């Protein structure tokens, strides 16, 4: 019967809940914004950097932080033009490095720039916990977390250990292969009870700088179709533009270096 099935589901949920870690807020942080994608190479870090800078630009009274949760491939230091090791507070907490008014923390500050991180899962989880809990973030209105690709240990650890106040967004290009993984990412957040704020469609169209002809290199409106299927909003539609790539590569993201540009 339906009542027996419902009782069984409740029992399973309670058993699973016993094994989950208790969520604890990050000290000093009001809201956590997670930017994730099931697939790599779709522009997560570039978008996370520009979202953090846009949040700060839209309201100068807000304090914004940026956490690079990609342990194997940290790119926030280069994009935010930051180098060096974090200082320690008297309480032995790491002080984030700061540029453009954004407090940043990344594994890239703790290792040599060219050094690979050759770690197993448990070491990665320990590193993520340290980046979350052993950092003196001060008082932040928003902490933007740039997730690694996939739906594995790091994503589960972040979503199960800290309260994400319904502020998670999933990034993808319109390409079919990327959309398959983006859907898995959105479903993963739902399974761990993190409401997905919406989808961001990146590299949606390329406009020739000479003739202005537009080409949908990765397909058109794939993310919009996926958003309809999942009942989610489209939060942004970002073109494939050389300025977005060049400015991040040079450590001068487009939101701060070219705030009036179309990109």
PDB file of C-alpha atoms in Angstrom:
ATOM      1  CA  UNK A   1       0.000   0.000   0.000  1.00  0.00           C
ATOM      2  CA  UNK A   2       0.998   3.629  -0.451  1.00  0.00           C
ATOM      3  CA  UNK A   3       1.088   4.286   3.325  1.00  0.00           C
ATOM      4  CA  UNK A   4       3.440   1.318   3.842  1.00  0.00           C
ATOM      5  CA  UNK A   5       5.730   2.573   1.028  1.00  0.00           C
ATOM      6  CA  UNK A   6       5.760   6.036   2.575  1.00  0.00           C
ATOM      7  CA  UNK A   7       6.649   4.641   5.986  1.00  0.00           C
ATOM      8  CA  UNK A   8       9.475   2.626   4.428  1.00  0.00           C
ATOM      9  CA  UNK A   9      10.817   5.742   2.676  1.00  0.00           C
ATOM     10  CA  UNK A  10      10.722   7.679   5.955  1.00  0.00           C
ATOM     11  CA  UNK A  11      12.581   4.884   7.723  1.00  0.00           C
ATOM     12  CA  UNK A  12      15.282   4.819   5.032  1.00  0.00           C
ATOM     13  CA  UNK A  13      15.656   8.599   5.167  1.00  0.00           C
ATOM     14  CA  UNK A  14      16.136   8.507   8.947  1.00  0.00           C
ATOM     15  CA  UNK A  15      18.724   5.745   8.679  1.00  0.00           C
ATOM     16  CA  UNK A  16      20.650   7.660   6.027  1.00  0.00           C
ATOM     17  CA  UNK A  17      20.455  10.879   8.027  1.00  0.00           C
ATOM     18  CA  UNK A  18      22.210   9.238  10.979  1.00  0.00           C
ATOM     19  CA  UNK A  19      25.337   8.730   8.903  1.00  0.00           C
ATOM     20  CA  UNK A  20      25.453  12.265   7.498  1.00  0.00           C
ATOM     21  CA  UNK A  21      27.649  14.956   9.061  1.00  0.00           C
ATOM     22  CA  UNK A  22      25.860  17.796  10.819  1.00  0.00           C
ATOM     23  CA  UNK A  23      25.860  21.024   8.845  1.00  0.00           C
ATOM     24  CA  UNK A  24      27.706  23.891  10.477  1.00  0.00           C
ATOM     25  CA  UNK A  25      27.827  27.395   9.065  1.00  0.00           C
ATOM     26  CA  UNK A  26      31.214  28.890   8.196  1.00  0.00           C
ATOM     27  CA  UNK A  27      32.040  31.432  10.881  1.00  0.00           C
ATOM     28  CA  UNK A  28      31.427  34.979   9.679  1.00  0.00           C
ATOM     29  CA  UNK A  29      29.780  33.946   6.384  1.00  0.00           C
ATOM     30  CA  UNK A  30      26.115  34.871   5.820  1.00  0.00           C
ATOM     31  CA  UNK A  31      25.361  33.287   2.422  1.00  0.00           C
ATOM     32  CA  UNK A  32      27.148  30.610   0.396  1.00  0.00           C
ATOM     33  CA  UNK A  33      26.862  30.642  -3.404  1.00  0.00           C
ATOM     34  CA  UNK A  34      28.057  27.455  -5.096  1.00  0.00           C
ATOM     35  CA  UNK A  35      28.937  27.369  -8.789  1.00  0.00           C
ATOM     36  CA  UNK A  36      29.126  23.796 -10.075  1.00  0.00           C
ATOM     37  CA  UNK A  37      29.024  21.723 -13.224  1.00  0.00           C
ATOM     38  CA  UNK A  38      29.157  18.036 -13.952  1.00  0.00           C
ATOM     39  CA  UNK A  39      31.708  18.653 -16.713  1.00  0.00           C
ATOM     40  CA  UNK A  40      35.112  20.323 -16.795  1.00  0.00           C
ATOM     41  CA  UNK A  41      36.151  22.976 -19.289  1.00  0.00           C
ATOM     42  CA  UNK A  42      32.830  24.831 -19.407  1.00  0.00           C
ATOM     43  CA  UNK A  43      34.106  28.044 -17.788  1.00  0.00           C
ATOM     44  CA  UNK A  44      33.226  27.486 -14.128  1.00  0.00           C
ATOM     45  CA  UNK A  45      36.184  29.343 -12.633  1.00  0.00           C
ATOM     46  CA  UNK A  46      35.903  32.262 -15.062  1.00  0.00           C
ATOM     47  CA  UNK A  47      32.215  32.609 -14.247  1.00  0.00           C
ATOM     48  CA  UNK A  48      32.740  32.205 -10.482  1.00  0.00           C
ATOM     49  CA  UNK A  49      35.368  34.966 -10.493  1.00  0.00           C
ATOM     50  CA  UNK A  50      33.134  37.346 -12.419  1.00  0.00           C
ATOM     51  CA  UNK A  51      30.078  36.519 -10.279  1.00  0.00           C
ATOM     52  CA  UNK A  52      32.053  37.342  -7.116  1.00  0.00           C
ATOM     53  CA  UNK A  53      33.252  40.622  -8.618  1.00  0.00           C
ATOM     54  CA  UNK A  54      29.744  41.458  -9.869  1.00  0.00           C
ATOM     55  CA  UNK A  55      28.228  40.859  -6.418  1.00  0.00           C
ATOM     56  CA  UNK A  56      30.737  43.312  -4.954  1.00  0.00           C
ATOM     57  CA  UNK A  57      30.266  45.839  -7.784  1.00  0.00           C
ATOM     58  CA  UNK A  58      26.471  45.786  -7.496  1.00  0.00           C
ATOM     59  CA  UNK A  59      26.575  46.762  -3.812  1.00  0.00           C
ATOM     60  CA  UNK A  60      29.714  48.333  -2.335  1.00  0.00           C
ATOM     61  CA  UNK A  61      28.411  47.691   1.189  1.00  0.00           C
ATOM     62  CA  UNK A  62      28.637  43.900   0.699  1.00  0.00           C
ATOM     63  CA  UNK A  63      31.750  41.898   1.570  1.00  0.00           C
ATOM     64  CA  UNK A  64      32.454  39.032  -0.837  1.00  0.00           C
ATOM     65  CA  UNK A  65      34.816  36.063  -0.644  1.00  0.00           C
ATOM     66  CA  UNK A  66      35.877  33.467  -3.224  1.00  0.00           C
ATOM     67  CA  UNK A  67      36.867  29.890  -2.374  1.00  0.00           C
ATOM     68  CA  UNK A  68      38.604  27.712  -4.947  1.00  0.00           C
ATOM     69  CA  UNK A  69      37.472  24.177  -4.043  1.00  0.00           C
ATOM     70  CA  UNK A  70      39.264  22.596  -7.019  1.00  0.00           C
ATOM     71  CA  UNK A  71      42.178  20.929  -5.229  1.00  0.00           C
ATOM     72  CA  UNK A  72      43.692  19.275  -8.310  1.00  0.00           C
ATOM     73  CA  UNK A  73      43.397  22.229 -10.696  1.00  0.00           C
ATOM     74  CA  UNK A  74      43.226  25.538  -8.794  1.00  0.00           C
ATOM     75  CA  UNK A  75      42.943  28.500 -11.182  1.00  0.00           C
ATOM     76  CA  UNK A  76      41.607  31.311  -8.974  1.00  0.00           C
ATOM     77  CA  UNK A  77      45.126  32.597  -8.062  1.00  0.00           C
ATOM     78  CA  UNK A  78      45.950  33.293 -11.719  1.00  0.00           C
ATOM     79  CA  UNK A  79      42.541  34.735 -12.577  1.00  0.00           C
ATOM     80  CA  UNK A  80      42.557  37.021  -9.526  1.00  0.00           C
ATOM     81  CA  UNK A  81      46.233  37.952 -10.029  1.00  0.00           C
ATOM     82  CA  UNK A  82      47.287  36.702  -6.600  1.00  0.00           C
ATOM     83  CA  UNK A  83      50.512  35.054  -5.465  1.00  0.00           C
ATOM     84  CA  UNK A  84      52.005  34.164  -2.117  1.00  0.00           C
ATOM     85  CA  UNK A  85      51.219  32.188   1.000  1.00  0.00           C
ATOM     86  CA  UNK A  86      48.453  33.083   3.465  1.00  0.00           C
ATOM     87  CA  UNK A  87      49.528  34.606   6.768  1.00  0.00           C
ATOM     88  CA  UNK A  88      48.397  32.956   9.995  1.00  0.00           C
ATOM     89  CA  UNK A  89      46.341  34.654  12.692  1.00  0.00           C
ATOM     90  CA  UNK A  90      47.120  34.215  16.415  1.00  0.00           C
ATOM     91  CA  UNK A  91      44.407  31.513  16.369  1.00  0.00           C
ATOM     92  CA  UNK A  92      46.353  29.650  13.659  1.00  0.00           C
ATOM     93  CA  UNK A  93      43.783  30.444  10.951  1.00  0.00           C
ATOM     94  CA  UNK A  94      44.812  31.323   7.405  1.00  0.00           C
ATOM     95  CA  UNK A  95      44.153  34.877   6.225  1.00  0.00           C
ATOM     96  CA  UNK A  96      42.725  34.979   2.675  1.00  0.00           C
ATOM     97  CA  UNK A  97      44.666  36.858   0.021  1.00  0.00           C
ATOM     98  CA  UNK A  98      42.791  39.842  -1.351  1.00  0.00           C
ATOM     99  CA  UNK A  99      42.494  41.620  -4.707  1.00  0.00           C
ATOM    100  CA  UNK A 100      39.791  43.802  -6.259  1.00  0.00           C
ATOM    101  CA  UNK A 101      38.181  43.832  -2.801  1.00  0.00           C
ATOM    102  CA  UNK A 102      37.561  40.043  -2.874  1.00  0.00           C
ATOM    103  CA  UNK A 103      38.975  37.749  -0.158  1.00  0.00           C
ATOM    104  CA  UNK A 104      40.313  34.613  -1.883  1.00  0.00           C
ATOM    105  CA  UNK A 105      41.469  31.206  -0.685  1.00  0.00           C
ATOM    106  CA  UNK A 106      42.836  28.420  -2.874  1.00  0.00           C
ATOM    107  CA  UNK A 107      45.032  25.350  -2.750  1.00  0.00           C
ATOM    108  CA  UNK A 108      47.101  27.261  -5.299  1.00  0.00           C
ATOM    109  CA  UNK A 109      48.377  29.521  -2.472  1.00  0.00           C
ATOM    110  CA  UNK A 110      49.718  26.530  -0.559  1.00  0.00           C
ATOM    111  CA  UNK A 111      51.673  24.704  -3.290  1.00  0.00           C
ATOM    112  CA  UNK A 112      54.098  25.644  -6.068  1.00  0.00           C
ATOM    113  CA  UNK A 113      52.341  26.893  -9.201  1.00  0.00           C
ATOM    114  CA  UNK A 114      53.586  24.010 -11.377  1.00  0.00           C
ATOM    115  CA  UNK A 115      53.399  21.300  -8.696  1.00  0.00           C
ATOM    116  CA  UNK A 116      50.762  18.596  -9.289  1.00  0.00           C
ATOM    117  CA  UNK A 117      48.550  17.503  -6.395  1.00  0.00           C
ATOM    118  CA  UNK A 118      48.823  13.703  -6.383  1.00  0.00           C
ATOM    119  CA  UNK A 119      46.469  12.818  -3.554  1.00  0.00           C
ATOM    120  CA  UNK A 120      43.854  10.204  -2.781  1.00  0.00           C
ATOM    121  CA  UNK A 121      40.292  11.100  -1.809  1.00  0.00           C
ATOM    122  CA  UNK A 122      40.772  11.300   1.969  1.00  0.00           C
ATOM    123  CA  UNK A 123      43.607  13.831   1.614  1.00  0.00           C
ATOM    124  CA  UNK A 124      41.495  15.918  -0.751  1.00  0.00           C
ATOM    125  CA  UNK A 125      38.609  15.876   1.719  1.00  0.00           C
ATOM    126  CA  UNK A 126      40.939  16.994   4.507  1.00  0.00           C
ATOM    127  CA  UNK A 127      42.219  19.862   2.336  1.00  0.00           C
ATOM    128  CA  UNK A 128      38.669  21.004   1.525  1.00  0.00           C
ATOM    129  CA  UNK A 129      37.768  20.941   5.226  1.00  0.00           C
ATOM    130  CA  UNK A 130      40.805  23.111   6.014  1.00  0.00           C
ATOM    131  CA  UNK A 131      39.934  25.605   3.264  1.00  0.00           C
ATOM    132  CA  UNK A 132      36.402  25.850   4.656  1.00  0.00           C
ATOM    133  CA  UNK A 133      37.047  25.848   8.408  1.00  0.00           C
ATOM    134  CA  UNK A 134      40.622  26.982   9.008  1.00  0.00           C
ATOM    135  CA  UNK A 135      40.353  30.327   7.237  1.00  0.00           C
ATOM    136  CA  UNK A 136      39.673  33.671   8.873  1.00  0.00           C
ATOM    137  CA  UNK A 137      37.051  34.959   6.425  1.00  0.00           C
ATOM    138  CA  UNK A 138      36.187  37.935   8.610  1.00  0.00           C
ATOM    139  CA  UNK A 139      32.587  39.027   8.018  1.00  0.00           C
ATOM    140  CA  UNK A 140      31.300  38.070   4.560  1.00  0.00           C
ATOM    141  CA  UNK A 141      27.887  38.686   3.046  1.00  0.00           C
ATOM    142  CA  UNK A 142      28.624  36.181   0.258  1.00  0.00           C
ATOM    143  CA  UNK A 143      31.138  33.381  -0.158  1.00  0.00           C
ATOM    144  CA  UNK A 144      31.290  32.139  -3.760  1.00  0.00           C
ATOM    145  CA  UNK A 145      32.597  28.567  -4.018  1.00  0.00           C
ATOM    146  CA  UNK A 146      34.126  27.455  -7.314  1.00  0.00           C
ATOM    147  CA  UNK A 147      33.582  23.693  -7.354  1.00  0.00           C
ATOM    148  CA  UNK A 148      35.682  21.145  -9.248  1.00  0.00           C
ATOM    149  CA  UNK A 149      33.918  19.289 -12.073  1.00  0.00           C
ATOM    150  CA  UNK A 150      31.883  16.189 -11.324  1.00  0.00           C
ATOM    151  CA  UNK A 151      29.583  14.902  -8.601  1.00  0.00           C
ATOM    152  CA  UNK A 152      32.041  13.280  -6.227  1.00  0.00           C
ATOM    153  CA  UNK A 153      33.635  13.647  -2.801  1.00  0.00           C
ATOM    154  CA  UNK A 154      34.193  17.410  -2.814  1.00  0.00           C
ATOM    155  CA  UNK A 155      30.649  18.228  -3.932  1.00  0.00           C
ATOM    156  CA  UNK A 156      29.168  15.891  -1.309  1.00  0.00           C
ATOM    157  CA  UNK A 157      31.445  17.195   1.424  1.00  0.00           C
ATOM    158  CA  UNK A 158      30.623  20.849   0.767  1.00  0.00           C
ATOM    159  CA  UNK A 159      26.876  20.291   0.401  1.00  0.00           C
ATOM    160  CA  UNK A 160      26.614  18.078   3.497  1.00  0.00           C
ATOM    161  CA  UNK A 161      28.918  20.056   5.806  1.00  0.00           C
ATOM    162  CA  UNK A 162      27.815  23.656   5.299  1.00  0.00           C
ATOM    163  CA  UNK A 163      24.366  25.192   4.870  1.00  0.00           C
ATOM    164  CA  UNK A 164      23.912  26.446   1.308  1.00  0.00           C
ATOM    165  CA  UNK A 165      20.922  28.750   1.540  1.00  0.00           C
ATOM    166  CA  UNK A 166      19.231  27.745  -1.692  1.00  0.00           C
ATOM    167  CA  UNK A 167      21.984  29.406  -3.646  1.00  0.00           C
ATOM    168  CA  UNK A 168      23.496  26.855  -5.967  1.00  0.00           C
ATOM    169  CA  UNK A 169      23.831  27.312  -9.719  1.00  0.00           C
ATOM    170  CA  UNK A 170      24.830  24.832 -12.401  1.00  0.00           C
ATOM    171  CA  UNK A 171      26.954  25.903 -15.374  1.00  0.00           C
ATOM    172  CA  UNK A 172      27.087  24.354 -18.836  1.00  0.00           C
ATOM    173  CA  UNK A 173      27.714  25.063 -22.489  1.00  0.00           C
ATOM    174  CA  UNK A 174      24.807  24.299 -24.863  1.00  0.00           C
ATOM    175  CA  UNK A 175      26.635  21.181 -26.144  1.00  0.00           C
ATOM    176  CA  UNK A 176      24.728  17.904 -25.706  1.00  0.00           C
ATOM    177  CA  UNK A 177      27.661  16.128 -24.036  1.00  0.00           C
ATOM    178  CA  UNK A 178      28.042  18.947 -21.485  1.00  0.00           C
ATOM    179  CA  UNK A 179      24.283  19.000 -20.853  1.00  0.00           C
ATOM    180  CA  UNK A 180      24.276  15.328 -19.853  1.00  0.00           C
ATOM    181  CA  UNK A 181      26.741  16.091 -17.063  1.00  0.00           C
ATOM    182  CA  UNK A 182      25.049  19.371 -16.130  1.00  0.00           C
ATOM    183  CA  UNK A 183      21.814  17.486 -15.532  1.00  0.00           C
ATOM    184  CA  UNK A 184      23.629  15.024 -13.255  1.00  0.00           C
ATOM    185  CA  UNK A 185      25.065  17.976 -11.321  1.00  0.00           C
ATOM    186  CA  UNK A 186      21.643  19.553 -10.826  1.00  0.00           C
ATOM    187  CA  UNK A 187      20.125  16.241  -9.755  1.00  0.00           C
ATOM    188  CA  UNK A 188      22.974  15.631  -7.304  1.00  0.00           C
ATOM    189  CA  UNK A 189      22.281  18.909  -5.490  1.00  0.00           C
ATOM    190  CA  UNK A 190      18.597  18.042  -5.306  1.00  0.00           C
ATOM    191  CA  UNK A 191      19.402  14.613  -3.835  1.00  0.00           C
ATOM    192  CA  UNK A 192      21.376  16.222  -1.012  1.00  0.00           C
ATOM    193  CA  UNK A 193      18.594  18.775  -0.466  1.00  0.00           C
ATOM    194  CA  UNK A 194      20.380  21.840  -1.841  1.00  0.00           C
ATOM    195  CA  UNK A 195      17.879  23.853  -3.898  1.00  0.00           C
ATOM    196  CA  UNK A 196      19.313  24.757  -7.308  1.00  0.00           C
ATOM    197  CA  UNK A 197      18.971  28.475  -7.957  1.00  0.00           C
ATOM    198  CA  UNK A 198      19.207  27.999 -11.719  1.00  0.00           C
ATOM    199  CA  UNK A 199      21.388  27.292 -14.752  1.00  0.00           C
ATOM    200  CA  UNK A 200      23.982  29.465 -16.484  1.00  0.00           C
ATOM    201  CA  UNK A 201      24.506  28.971 -20.230  1.00  0.00           C
ATOM    202  CA  UNK A 202      28.139  29.722 -21.066  1.00  0.00           C
ATOM    203  CA  UNK A 203      29.854  30.040 -24.481  1.00  0.00           C
ATOM    204  CA  UNK A 204      26.384  30.339 -25.976  1.00  0.00           C
ATOM    205  CA  UNK A 205      27.272  32.223 -29.166  1.00  0.00           C
ATOM    206  CA  UNK A 206      30.376  33.487 -30.978  1.00  0.00           C
ATOM    207  CA  UNK A 207      30.231  36.803 -32.836  1.00  0.00           C
ATOM    208  CA  UNK A 208      32.887  37.411 -35.490  1.00  0.00           C
ATOM    209  CA  UNK A 209      34.735  40.611 -34.490  1.00  0.00           C
ATOM    210  CA  UNK A 210      34.998  41.663 -38.173  1.00  0.00           C
ATOM    211  CA  UNK A 211      31.673  40.869 -39.827  1.00  0.00           C
ATOM    212  CA  UNK A 212      29.583  40.488 -36.619  1.00  0.00           C
ATOM    213  CA  UNK A 213      28.116  37.197 -37.885  1.00  0.00           C
ATOM    214  CA  UNK A 214      26.948  35.006 -34.996  1.00  0.00           C
ATOM    215  CA  UNK A 215      27.752  31.287 -34.837  1.00  0.00           C
ATOM    216  CA  UNK A 216      26.464  28.844 -32.218  1.00  0.00           C
ATOM    217  CA  UNK A 217      29.640  26.755 -32.014  1.00  0.00           C
ATOM    218  CA  UNK A 218      28.373  24.533 -29.182  1.00  0.00           C
ATOM    219  CA  UNK A 219      24.741  24.465 -30.273  1.00  0.00           C
ATOM    220  CA  UNK A 220      21.871  26.810 -29.471  1.00  0.00           C
ATOM    221  CA  UNK A 221      19.589  26.963 -26.442  1.00  0.00           C
ATOM    222  CA  UNK A 222      20.552  23.547 -25.062  1.00  0.00           C
ATOM    223  CA  UNK A 223      20.755  24.866 -21.505  1.00  0.00           C
ATOM    224  CA  UNK A 224      17.427  26.693 -21.919  1.00  0.00           C
ATOM    225  CA  UNK A 225      15.784  23.423 -22.952  1.00  0.00           C
ATOM    226  CA  UNK A 226      17.356  21.631 -19.983  1.00  0.00           C
ATOM    227  CA  UNK A 227      16.145  24.380 -17.628  1.00  0.00           C
ATOM    228  CA  UNK A 228      12.577  23.858 -18.861  1.00  0.00           C
ATOM    229  CA  UNK A 229      12.868  20.094 -18.356  1.00  0.00           C
ATOM    230  CA  UNK A 230      14.135  20.531 -14.797  1.00  0.00           C
ATOM    231  CA  UNK A 231      11.813  23.420 -13.966  1.00  0.00           C
ATOM    232  CA  UNK A 232      14.712  25.814 -13.311  1.00  0.00           C
ATOM    233  CA  UNK A 233      15.475  29.411 -14.221  1.00  0.00           C
ATOM    234  CA  UNK A 234      18.172  30.601 -16.623  1.00  0.00           C
ATOM    235  CA  UNK A 235      20.401  32.925 -14.605  1.00  0.00           C
ATOM    236  CA  UNK A 236      22.620  34.081 -17.437  1.00  0.00           C
ATOM    237  CA  UNK A 237      23.534  33.606 -21.085  1.00  0.00           C
ATOM    238  CA  UNK A 238      27.242  34.300 -21.589  1.00  0.00           C
ATOM    239  CA  UNK A 239      28.777  34.592 -25.076  1.00  0.00           C
ATOM    240  CA  UNK A 240      32.037  32.979 -26.215  1.00  0.00           C
ATOM    241  CA  UNK A 241      34.113  36.152 -26.302  1.00  0.00           C
ATOM    242  CA  UNK A 242      37.884  36.562 -26.513  1.00  0.00           C
ATOM    243  CA  UNK A 243      37.822  39.432 -23.991  1.00  0.00           C
ATOM    244  CA  UNK A 244      36.357  37.199 -21.271  1.00  0.00           C
ATOM    245  CA  UNK A 245      39.138  34.670 -21.762  1.00  0.00           C
ATOM    246  CA  UNK A 246      41.995  37.170 -22.184  1.00  0.00           C
ATOM    247  CA  UNK A 247      41.082  39.272 -19.152  1.00  0.00           C
ATOM    248  CA  UNK A 248      40.908  36.260 -16.830  1.00  0.00           C
ATOM    249  CA  UNK A 249      44.185  34.868 -18.180  1.00  0.00           C
ATOM    250  CA  UNK A 250      45.853  38.221 -17.441  1.00  0.00           C
ATOM    251  CA  UNK A 251      44.422  38.416 -13.919  1.00  0.00           C
ATOM    252  CA  UNK A 252      42.115  41.327 -14.785  1.00  0.00           C
ATOM    253  CA  UNK A 253      38.626  39.776 -15.060  1.00  0.00           C
ATOM    254  CA  UNK A 254      36.247  41.458 -17.469  1.00  0.00           C
ATOM    255  CA  UNK A 255      33.844  42.655 -14.756  1.00  0.00           C
ATOM    256  CA  UNK A 256      36.560  44.928 -13.286  1.00  0.00           C
ATOM    257  CA  UNK A 257      38.710  45.670 -16.342  1.00  0.00           C
ATOM    258  CA  UNK A 258      35.919  46.271 -18.891  1.00  0.00           C
ATOM    259  CA  UNK A 259      32.721  46.864 -16.869  1.00  0.00           C
ATOM    260  CA  UNK A 260      31.009  48.784 -19.691  1.00  0.00           C
ATOM    261  CA  UNK A 261      31.714  46.211 -22.424  1.00  0.00           C
ATOM    262  CA  UNK A 262      28.983  43.977 -23.855  1.00  0.00           C
ATOM    263  CA  UNK A 263      30.877  40.927 -22.557  1.00  0.00           C
TER     264      UNK A 263
END
